[in-house]
């Protein structure tokens, strides 16, 4: 195969939501990056307040010194340190003083030894898109004239637009192109924010829509949208085309674990045409994990991309053909996952939750296989108690390694034993959990939890229900049918269509809420910050009706995460609440046993009991 020229701009952008990399993480990356040819590092952690929320404020001396030492360390290792500033949340573009403030902030960093800069306008409100695009282009032009060139920096302006995904020409891109310097370079994430592939046609259309050269801000192997997973496999599905000059891979929160994927990004960027993902993955494993095989099966099980792709195709194939001996052997290797004695300490520490989850999943899967492979289940196979104990051990792990596949095997094994789990068999109020055709494990767990708490509960609608719960998985029509029902309703899905919020979003990477009204029955005596998730995940937040009692808020945005609107009050859509309505903070995973904490369970029960207590 003929070699192709490497991309001109190759690197990593630390641009995820969640805990930033540590100083040690960054130094360790610089030690590798130059040798890999990933010779740019963009500093853009969303959790650095001086980078984003407090962009006008100069860095305190200690933080400035830390950045300066990073920049020096990077340059010594052949890596260009690019400081990205993100003023878009609050910048007043028509105020000349704001532009002087932006230049002054970057001058502080310049004087500390940082010589490359980028402007980020991602993830900000986009009202009047054409005017906003023009304002961003003008800001970049003024930044170049007023700061970069006087500072002796002759490289093109590097900018992340607000409209950073997709291939179509838009009003924002039109306005941006009118004002942006002709040689400016733009970050672009592909046809969507997180993509499985980037085609040559995607690139052609995107370059045409922006009218500028592009650097692919590749949201791979980033995991801020699902902190229970790690993505350890190779880069796949990336093309090149004229106008795409580089790639900036956005890594995971787990810096050391990101090395598996980033090694393959480096191989692709060095020679896109000759790149072979499987071979690159093998070399990455040897370089990152070392000669031992202790992590091999874990890496294979966590190599799927994009995030919605089948998690572990080999396991799926073996199961589909009922090759139970091969399935048991594969899961046995997963159960033996371990860090070898020579594994880098930071890698072993960061992967520890997934190593534990792999061992639990493998052990549970092996038991299930022995039931499924047996000619008869009368003797000599694990009993239902053993399977259920293995299930509980698996569900106790927040980290996700083949969880869905192994839970399905356990369900099939329990069914083969002729055991039907008792779900929702209390004798109290009847609760109907509205979900989709394929309920999430969290929805099933919710029914079991409600039954164990004394309620009668089941999945699906019931005209006799005393209370309805609308999950995110509920179809729109089913959720709409619940809106006018004169029974209490609890929801973490479809809040706006139900009239329970005027707006609703799902922030990433949160694990706690703030109790705003400790005296409310739904708080059940909890107060202050309460950890509701066993690891960082998504919270459903919203803006409830004026009449709602806000029991708890998102501690970062201050928006409601538990809000209770009384019967007869005006809802957000102007209708009247036919019975009490409550919003709750759960999201797509719902009441997943590996996610929710005891305090989350307490709050859910307290909210349900408050809803059932009367008007």
XYZ file of C-alpha atoms in Angstrom:
615
model
C 0.000 0.000 0.000
C 1.324 3.429 -0.930
C 2.181 5.610 2.042
C 0.369 8.903 2.422
C 1.631 12.117 3.908
C 0.927 12.580 7.611
C -1.601 15.187 8.626
C 0.048 18.521 9.315
C -1.706 19.126 12.647
C -1.825 16.129 14.992
C -2.608 16.110 18.665
C -4.934 15.831 21.626
C -7.495 18.278 22.986
C -8.303 17.970 26.677
C -11.823 19.223 26.124
C -14.132 16.844 27.960
C -16.567 17.528 30.797
C -15.684 16.120 34.206
C -12.547 15.997 36.311
C -9.618 17.386 34.319
C -6.432 15.421 33.908
C -4.005 15.909 36.758
C -0.661 17.645 36.351
C 0.978 14.216 36.499
C -1.425 12.867 33.849
C -0.439 15.648 31.472
C 3.272 15.227 32.049
C 2.962 11.485 31.468
C 1.145 12.172 28.205
C 3.806 14.603 27.019
C 6.406 11.887 27.649
C 4.632 9.756 25.029
C 3.065 12.255 22.676
C 6.133 13.638 20.943
C 7.426 10.196 20.079
C 4.027 9.266 18.670
C 3.886 12.339 16.471
C 0.895 13.774 18.336
C 2.804 17.002 18.736
C 0.001 19.377 19.734
C -1.789 19.482 23.082
C -4.788 21.789 23.464
C -5.540 22.774 27.043
C -9.322 23.168 27.254
C -10.699 21.406 30.354
C -14.289 22.505 30.945
C -13.762 22.365 34.716
C -11.034 25.047 34.727
C -13.048 28.155 35.687
C -10.415 30.591 34.340
C -10.630 28.897 30.957
C -14.410 29.262 30.639
C -16.722 30.734 33.289
C -14.152 33.177 34.685
C -12.306 33.807 31.432
C -11.897 37.526 32.180
C -10.049 36.891 35.426
C -6.275 36.485 35.434
C -4.947 33.209 36.739
C -3.818 33.159 40.371
C -0.058 32.911 40.684
C -0.006 29.228 41.625
C -2.275 28.167 38.763
C -0.325 30.305 36.315
C 2.929 28.726 37.445
C 1.419 25.268 36.967
C 0.363 26.096 33.401
C 3.752 27.601 32.657
C 5.522 24.473 33.866
C 3.241 22.334 31.702
C 3.988 24.440 28.647
C 7.719 24.188 29.307
C 7.539 20.429 29.825
C 5.539 20.006 26.621
C 7.946 22.064 24.530
C 10.921 20.139 25.934
C 9.297 16.944 24.665
C 8.484 18.308 21.221
C 4.810 19.039 21.931
C 3.211 22.403 21.170
C 1.148 23.554 24.177
C -1.963 25.375 22.920
C -3.938 27.325 25.508
C -7.614 27.516 24.554
C -9.835 30.189 26.054
C -13.617 29.918 25.956
C -15.279 33.335 26.411
C -18.552 32.601 24.633
C -20.809 32.082 27.652
C -20.695 35.745 28.629
C -18.644 37.827 26.179
C -20.239 41.071 24.947
C -18.956 41.133 21.402
C -19.891 44.753 20.692
C -17.895 46.066 23.667
C -14.273 46.973 22.760
C -13.279 46.581 26.401
C -14.188 42.886 26.238
C -11.719 42.374 23.389
C -9.018 44.193 25.329
C -9.786 41.984 28.336
C -9.445 38.871 26.174
C -6.073 40.051 24.879
C -4.911 40.966 28.398
C -5.843 37.524 29.724
C -3.849 35.824 26.978
C -0.963 38.263 27.438
C -0.663 37.016 31.025
C -0.223 33.505 29.648
C 2.166 34.682 26.940
C 4.396 36.282 29.553
C 4.355 32.982 31.447
C 5.795 31.203 28.409
C 2.728 30.018 26.469
C 2.961 30.891 22.770
C 0.001 29.173 21.074
C -3.671 29.982 21.564
C -7.122 28.923 20.416
C -10.560 30.494 20.764
C -13.418 28.170 21.675
C -17.068 29.094 21.203
C -18.484 25.588 21.625
C -21.545 24.734 23.697
C -22.906 28.273 24.056
C -26.449 29.522 23.281
C -26.973 30.240 19.588
C -29.602 32.958 19.294
C -29.577 34.861 15.985
C -27.083 32.418 14.472
C -25.855 34.475 11.512
C -25.111 37.488 13.702
C -23.445 35.239 16.273
C -21.264 33.640 13.613
C -20.234 37.064 12.344
C -19.428 38.166 15.912
C -17.231 35.115 16.421
C -15.438 35.762 13.138
C -14.874 39.399 14.068
C -13.615 38.371 17.508
C -11.080 36.057 15.877
C -9.960 38.800 13.487
C -9.548 41.286 16.334
C -7.708 38.683 18.391
C -5.292 38.146 15.521
C -4.751 41.878 14.915
C -4.745 42.969 18.536
C -2.905 40.135 20.235
C -1.372 37.388 18.088
C 0.480 39.496 15.543
C 1.759 42.136 18.011
C 2.985 39.243 20.180
C 4.995 37.881 17.264
C 2.735 34.837 16.845
C 2.299 34.285 13.117
C 0.317 31.052 13.147
C -3.293 31.135 11.871
C -6.129 31.688 14.318
C -7.483 28.362 15.595
C -11.161 28.506 16.528
C -13.930 26.147 17.574
C -17.243 27.491 16.266
C -20.554 27.116 18.061
C -21.863 25.224 15.033
C -19.112 22.615 15.135
C -20.927 19.475 13.932
C -22.620 18.611 10.659
C -21.864 19.247 7.010
C -24.536 21.686 5.845
C -24.133 25.382 5.155
C -25.954 27.266 7.918
C -26.634 30.911 8.757
C -24.039 30.699 11.528
C -21.354 29.406 9.177
C -22.222 32.040 6.592
C -21.814 34.827 9.150
C -18.610 33.282 10.492
C -17.032 33.021 7.034
C -17.791 36.668 6.259
C -15.648 37.953 9.126
C -13.111 35.225 9.891
C -9.497 35.684 8.720
C -8.966 33.838 5.457
C -6.253 31.564 6.859
C -8.116 30.687 10.070
C -8.453 27.035 10.986
C -11.614 25.602 12.483
C -12.282 22.674 14.745
C -15.051 20.397 13.442
C -16.363 17.180 15.028
C -17.710 15.459 11.934
C -21.233 14.871 10.707
C -22.341 14.711 14.351
C -20.827 15.373 17.761
C -19.696 11.772 18.287
C -19.306 9.774 15.088
C -18.500 6.271 13.969
C -17.067 7.424 10.688
C -15.864 10.518 8.884
C -16.126 10.176 5.116
C -14.368 12.094 2.374
C -17.755 13.462 1.355
C -18.392 14.672 4.918
C -15.096 16.536 4.777
C -15.761 18.015 1.343
C -19.172 19.336 2.352
C -17.933 20.668 5.695
C -14.977 22.496 4.128
C -17.371 23.995 1.608
C -19.799 25.067 4.340
C -17.138 26.834 6.421
C -14.881 28.049 3.627
C -11.823 27.299 5.773
C -9.382 24.485 6.513
C -10.494 22.099 9.247
C -8.947 20.239 12.152
C -11.073 17.243 13.143
C -11.972 17.597 16.828
C -12.472 13.872 17.146
C -14.630 13.017 20.139
C -12.824 9.709 20.453
C -12.231 8.003 22.848
C -14.009 10.514 25.117
C -16.351 9.025 27.732
C -17.780 12.061 29.533
C -21.271 11.132 28.280
C -21.097 7.709 29.966
C -18.590 7.473 32.784
C -19.418 3.821 33.415
C -17.591 2.874 30.206
C -14.055 3.068 28.884
C -13.228 2.937 25.183
C -9.983 1.044 24.703
C -10.166 0.072 21.047
C -8.627 1.499 17.879
C -9.720 4.456 15.807
C -11.858 3.305 12.881
C -13.799 4.815 10.010
C -11.739 7.943 9.379
C -11.084 9.264 5.872
C -9.062 12.214 4.663
C -9.791 14.747 1.941
C -8.542 18.165 0.834
C -9.209 20.797 3.457
C -8.787 18.506 6.460
C -5.349 19.361 7.793
C -5.353 17.706 11.178
C -6.893 15.793 14.042
C -7.269 16.587 17.737
C -8.487 13.545 19.662
C -10.603 14.273 22.739
C -9.606 11.613 25.280
C -11.274 10.048 28.277
C -11.225 11.367 31.812
C -8.969 8.378 32.502
C -5.740 9.669 30.983
C -3.681 6.486 31.230
C -6.483 4.308 29.856
C -6.828 6.713 26.912
C -3.378 5.677 25.700
C -4.697 2.531 24.010
C -6.872 4.569 21.655
C -4.503 7.519 21.294
C -1.679 5.292 20.078
C -3.929 4.233 17.205
C -4.920 7.837 16.483
C -1.223 8.574 16.098
C -0.776 5.707 13.629
C -3.742 6.839 11.546
C -2.646 10.474 11.471
C 0.887 9.490 10.434
C -0.267 7.471 7.409
C -4.049 7.387 6.902
C -4.046 5.179 3.792
C -1.821 2.470 5.255
C -3.585 2.409 8.621
C -5.042 -0.944 9.707
C -7.067 -0.735 12.950
C -6.538 -4.307 14.165
C -2.781 -4.200 13.677
C -2.599 -0.756 15.269
C -4.614 -2.022 18.237
C -2.151 -4.859 18.751
C 0.794 -2.493 18.767
C -1.057 -0.127 21.095
C -1.727 -2.933 23.561
C 1.939 -3.918 23.630
C 3.034 -0.309 24.086
C 0.520 0.533 26.809
C -0.147 -2.709 28.707
C 3.208 -4.369 28.169
C 3.940 -8.008 27.316
C 1.417 -9.667 29.636
C -2.087 -10.763 28.618
C -3.870 -9.835 31.851
C -5.780 -6.921 30.335
C -6.232 -8.332 26.824
C -9.795 -9.603 27.153
C -10.891 -6.454 28.975
C -9.512 -4.334 26.135
C -11.277 -6.530 23.565
C -14.556 -6.257 25.479
C -14.262 -2.454 25.601
C -13.166 -1.807 22.016
C -16.518 -0.994 20.396
C -16.945 2.353 18.661
C -19.111 4.378 18.221
C -20.738 4.149 21.660
C -23.974 2.759 20.221
C -22.238 -0.053 18.334
C -22.521 -3.661 19.563
C -20.352 -3.836 22.656
C -18.516 -7.121 22.050
C -19.255 -8.615 18.622
C -17.297 -11.821 19.270
C -19.390 -12.617 22.342
C -22.602 -11.774 20.484
C -21.661 -14.093 17.621
C -20.808 -17.003 19.880
C -24.031 -16.574 21.870
C -26.156 -16.318 18.722
C -24.811 -19.713 17.597
C -25.182 -21.160 21.112
C -21.540 -22.166 21.204
C -21.655 -22.368 24.961
C -18.230 -23.968 25.439
C -16.610 -21.124 23.488
C -18.695 -18.534 25.329
C -17.649 -20.019 28.662
C -13.989 -19.992 27.630
C -14.195 -16.364 26.519
C -15.948 -15.269 29.696
C -13.515 -17.318 31.745
C -10.709 -15.233 30.298
C -12.679 -12.116 31.193
C -13.048 -13.397 34.757
C -9.259 -13.713 34.909
C -8.673 -10.040 34.029
C -5.845 -8.573 36.085
C -3.092 -6.012 35.985
C 0.267 -7.658 35.370
C 3.115 -6.941 37.821
C 4.754 -4.623 35.292
C 1.620 -2.640 34.460
C 2.076 1.109 34.819
C 0.684 2.105 38.236
C -1.504 4.892 36.829
C -3.018 2.536 34.255
C -3.707 -0.147 36.862
C -5.287 2.381 39.218
C -7.498 3.971 36.581
C -8.675 0.645 35.183
C -9.288 -0.906 38.611
C -13.101 -0.391 38.506
C -13.306 -2.007 35.063
C -11.015 -4.851 36.094
C -13.368 -5.588 38.998
C -16.400 -5.330 36.715
C -14.782 -7.624 34.148
C -14.100 -10.242 36.788
C -17.694 -10.049 38.063
C -19.166 -10.205 34.551
C -16.929 -13.088 33.560
C -17.709 -15.103 36.681
C -21.454 -14.542 36.312
C -21.359 -15.406 32.624
C -19.486 -18.649 33.249
C -22.205 -19.792 35.673
C -24.913 -18.920 33.162
C -23.122 -20.852 30.409
C -22.978 -23.979 32.538
C -26.749 -23.919 32.864
C -27.351 -23.106 29.209
C -24.929 -25.774 27.950
C -26.236 -28.607 30.136
C -28.299 -31.410 28.631
C -30.419 -31.385 31.764
C -30.675 -28.908 34.616
C -31.834 -31.405 37.204
C -28.370 -31.893 38.702
C -24.807 -30.727 38.315
C -25.467 -27.115 37.323
C -25.490 -23.863 39.311
C -28.807 -23.287 41.041
C -30.946 -20.153 40.898
C -29.524 -18.818 44.143
C -25.990 -18.951 42.708
C -27.112 -17.185 39.544
C -28.951 -14.475 41.441
C -25.961 -13.960 43.737
C -23.735 -13.573 40.672
C -26.205 -11.114 39.242
C -26.148 -9.052 42.424
C -22.343 -9.037 42.353
C -22.369 -7.842 38.748
C -24.975 -5.171 39.435
C -22.910 -3.889 42.336
C -20.250 -2.695 39.873
C -20.679 0.850 38.554
C -18.173 0.173 35.773
C -19.701 -1.490 32.725
C -17.936 -4.385 31.013
C -20.285 -6.572 28.940
C -22.966 -5.983 31.565
C -25.954 -6.108 29.222
C -24.831 -9.276 27.461
C -24.096 -11.115 30.694
C -27.360 -10.032 32.316
C -29.175 -11.473 29.303
C -27.306 -14.758 29.755
C -28.249 -14.815 33.428
C -31.903 -14.161 32.591
C -31.862 -17.014 30.070
C -30.203 -19.342 32.569
C -32.677 -18.525 35.335
C -35.542 -19.060 32.895
C -34.108 -22.444 31.906
C -34.120 -23.406 35.567
C -37.834 -22.634 35.590
C -37.532 -19.843 38.130
C -39.610 -16.698 37.674
C -38.300 -13.723 39.670
C -40.953 -12.069 41.760
C -41.314 -8.464 40.650
C -43.418 -5.759 42.227
C -45.508 -8.014 44.470
C -46.308 -5.770 47.407
C -49.890 -5.121 48.478
C -49.906 -1.318 48.591
C -50.732 1.294 45.962
C -50.577 0.193 42.312
C -47.749 1.886 40.368
C -47.428 1.601 36.588
C -43.957 2.219 35.162
C -44.272 3.501 31.599
C -41.285 2.432 29.526
C -40.410 1.195 26.044
C -40.696 -2.155 24.306
C -37.245 -3.127 25.578
C -37.154 -1.866 29.160
C -33.832 -0.772 30.556
C -32.449 -2.863 33.422
C -33.049 0.172 35.610
C -36.769 0.004 34.838
C -36.962 -3.641 35.871
C -34.982 -2.887 39.005
C -37.419 -0.086 39.806
C -40.356 -2.491 39.719
C -38.539 -4.924 42.000
C -37.592 -2.127 44.389
C -41.146 -0.819 44.540
C -42.463 -4.313 45.222
C -39.948 -4.811 48.002
C -41.058 -1.449 49.406
C -44.660 -2.594 49.741
C -46.204 -1.376 46.484
C -47.804 -3.300 43.670
C -45.829 -2.365 40.577
C -45.391 -3.500 37.002
C -44.012 -2.363 33.675
C -46.572 -0.890 31.296
C -49.718 1.171 31.602
C -52.657 0.227 33.792
C -55.949 2.159 33.893
C -56.301 1.225 37.568
C -52.898 2.636 38.543
C -52.751 4.857 41.610
C -49.531 6.475 40.350
C -47.750 6.640 36.999
C -43.995 6.826 36.443
C -42.841 8.083 33.029
C -39.277 7.036 32.196
C -37.099 8.404 29.400
C -37.686 5.186 27.460
C -41.471 5.649 27.323
C -42.719 6.255 23.749
C -44.035 9.758 23.084
C -47.602 8.552 22.570
C -47.599 6.644 25.844
C -46.185 9.624 27.718
C -48.748 11.924 26.104
C -51.569 9.641 27.220
C -50.414 10.079 30.812
C -50.528 13.876 30.714
C -54.233 14.239 31.419
C -54.662 11.305 33.787
C -56.102 12.398 37.173
C -53.573 10.385 39.180
C -50.202 11.470 40.586
C -47.389 11.337 38.068
C -43.628 11.079 38.579
C -41.363 11.606 35.564
C -37.753 11.857 34.442
C -38.641 11.695 30.781
C -40.793 13.861 28.499
C -40.954 16.677 31.048
C -41.711 19.420 28.521
C -44.469 17.543 26.612
C -46.020 16.626 29.959
C -46.114 20.304 30.934
C -43.929 19.586 33.944
C -41.096 21.870 32.797
C -40.730 24.731 30.352
C -37.261 23.434 29.446
C -35.255 20.380 30.367
C -31.696 19.209 29.760
C -29.478 16.335 30.815
C -26.072 17.572 32.044
C -23.168 15.165 31.892
C -20.819 13.886 34.523
C -22.633 14.638 37.776
C -23.093 12.485 40.850
C -24.827 14.677 43.441
C -27.692 17.074 44.017
C -28.341 19.866 46.512
C -31.388 19.622 48.780
C -33.066 23.020 48.557
C -35.969 22.329 50.928
C -34.890 19.974 53.689
C -38.255 20.355 55.412
C -40.246 18.981 52.492
C -41.505 15.413 52.964
C -39.870 14.389 49.673
C -36.445 15.216 51.159
C -37.013 12.703 53.985
C -34.695 14.624 56.299
C -31.758 14.814 53.895
C -30.025 18.177 53.618
C -27.161 19.862 51.789
C -25.289 18.052 49.041
C -26.409 14.457 48.602
C -24.547 11.914 46.482
C -27.158 10.119 44.385
C -24.963 8.195 41.921
C -22.143 5.763 42.590
C -20.188 7.338 39.752
C -20.601 10.364 37.544
C -23.543 10.132 35.172
C -26.431 12.169 33.775
C -29.019 14.170 35.715
C -32.356 15.289 34.336
C -32.799 18.963 35.204
C -35.652 21.277 34.311
C -37.478 24.514 34.861
C -40.712 23.547 36.628
C -43.912 25.621 36.837
C -43.958 28.630 39.149
C -46.211 26.762 41.563
C -43.767 23.881 41.990
C -41.995 23.226 45.258
C -38.340 22.737 44.366
C -37.025 20.085 46.723
C -33.584 19.685 45.145
C -31.389 21.399 42.573
C -28.400 20.676 40.390
C -25.540 22.167 42.445
C -23.813 23.509 39.323
C -26.642 25.177 37.382
C -29.105 25.662 40.246
C -31.919 24.184 38.158
C -34.515 21.880 39.660
C -33.917 18.143 39.848
C -36.851 17.334 42.148
C -39.847 19.597 41.681
C -43.401 18.917 42.881
C -46.385 20.745 41.390
C -49.681 20.428 43.310
C -52.970 19.358 41.777
C -54.911 22.289 40.339
C -51.811 24.411 39.710
C -50.945 25.803 36.304
C -48.381 23.675 34.521
C -45.578 24.977 32.317
C -47.662 24.573 29.156
C -50.582 26.548 30.621
C -52.763 23.533 31.373
C -54.018 22.626 34.837
C -52.443 19.766 36.739
C -55.173 17.122 37.150
C -53.215 15.624 40.064
C -49.857 16.171 41.719
C -46.893 16.099 39.338
C -43.229 15.527 40.262
C -40.017 15.683 38.274
C -37.083 13.530 39.341
C -33.375 13.580 38.494
C -32.924 10.104 36.982
C -31.959 9.890 33.304
C -31.529 7.219 30.615
C -30.186 4.537 32.973
C -33.117 5.149 35.294
C -33.024 3.236 38.566
C -30.071 1.072 37.531
C -28.771 -0.866 40.550
C -25.143 -0.170 39.602
C -25.832 3.574 39.539
C -28.149 4.768 42.301
C -27.007 5.194 45.904
C -29.037 4.438 49.046
C -29.812 8.163 49.332
C -31.218 8.149 45.794
C -33.473 5.269 46.783
C -34.555 7.187 49.885
C -35.439 10.255 47.824
C -37.408 8.244 45.278
C -39.451 6.501 47.955
C -40.061 9.757 49.811
C -41.218 11.475 46.620
C -43.575 8.612 45.758
C -45.050 8.569 49.248
C -45.525 12.329 49.136
C -47.325 12.023 45.794
C -49.616 9.331 47.169
C -50.349 11.190 50.399
C -53.035 13.347 48.835
C -53.487 16.741 47.175
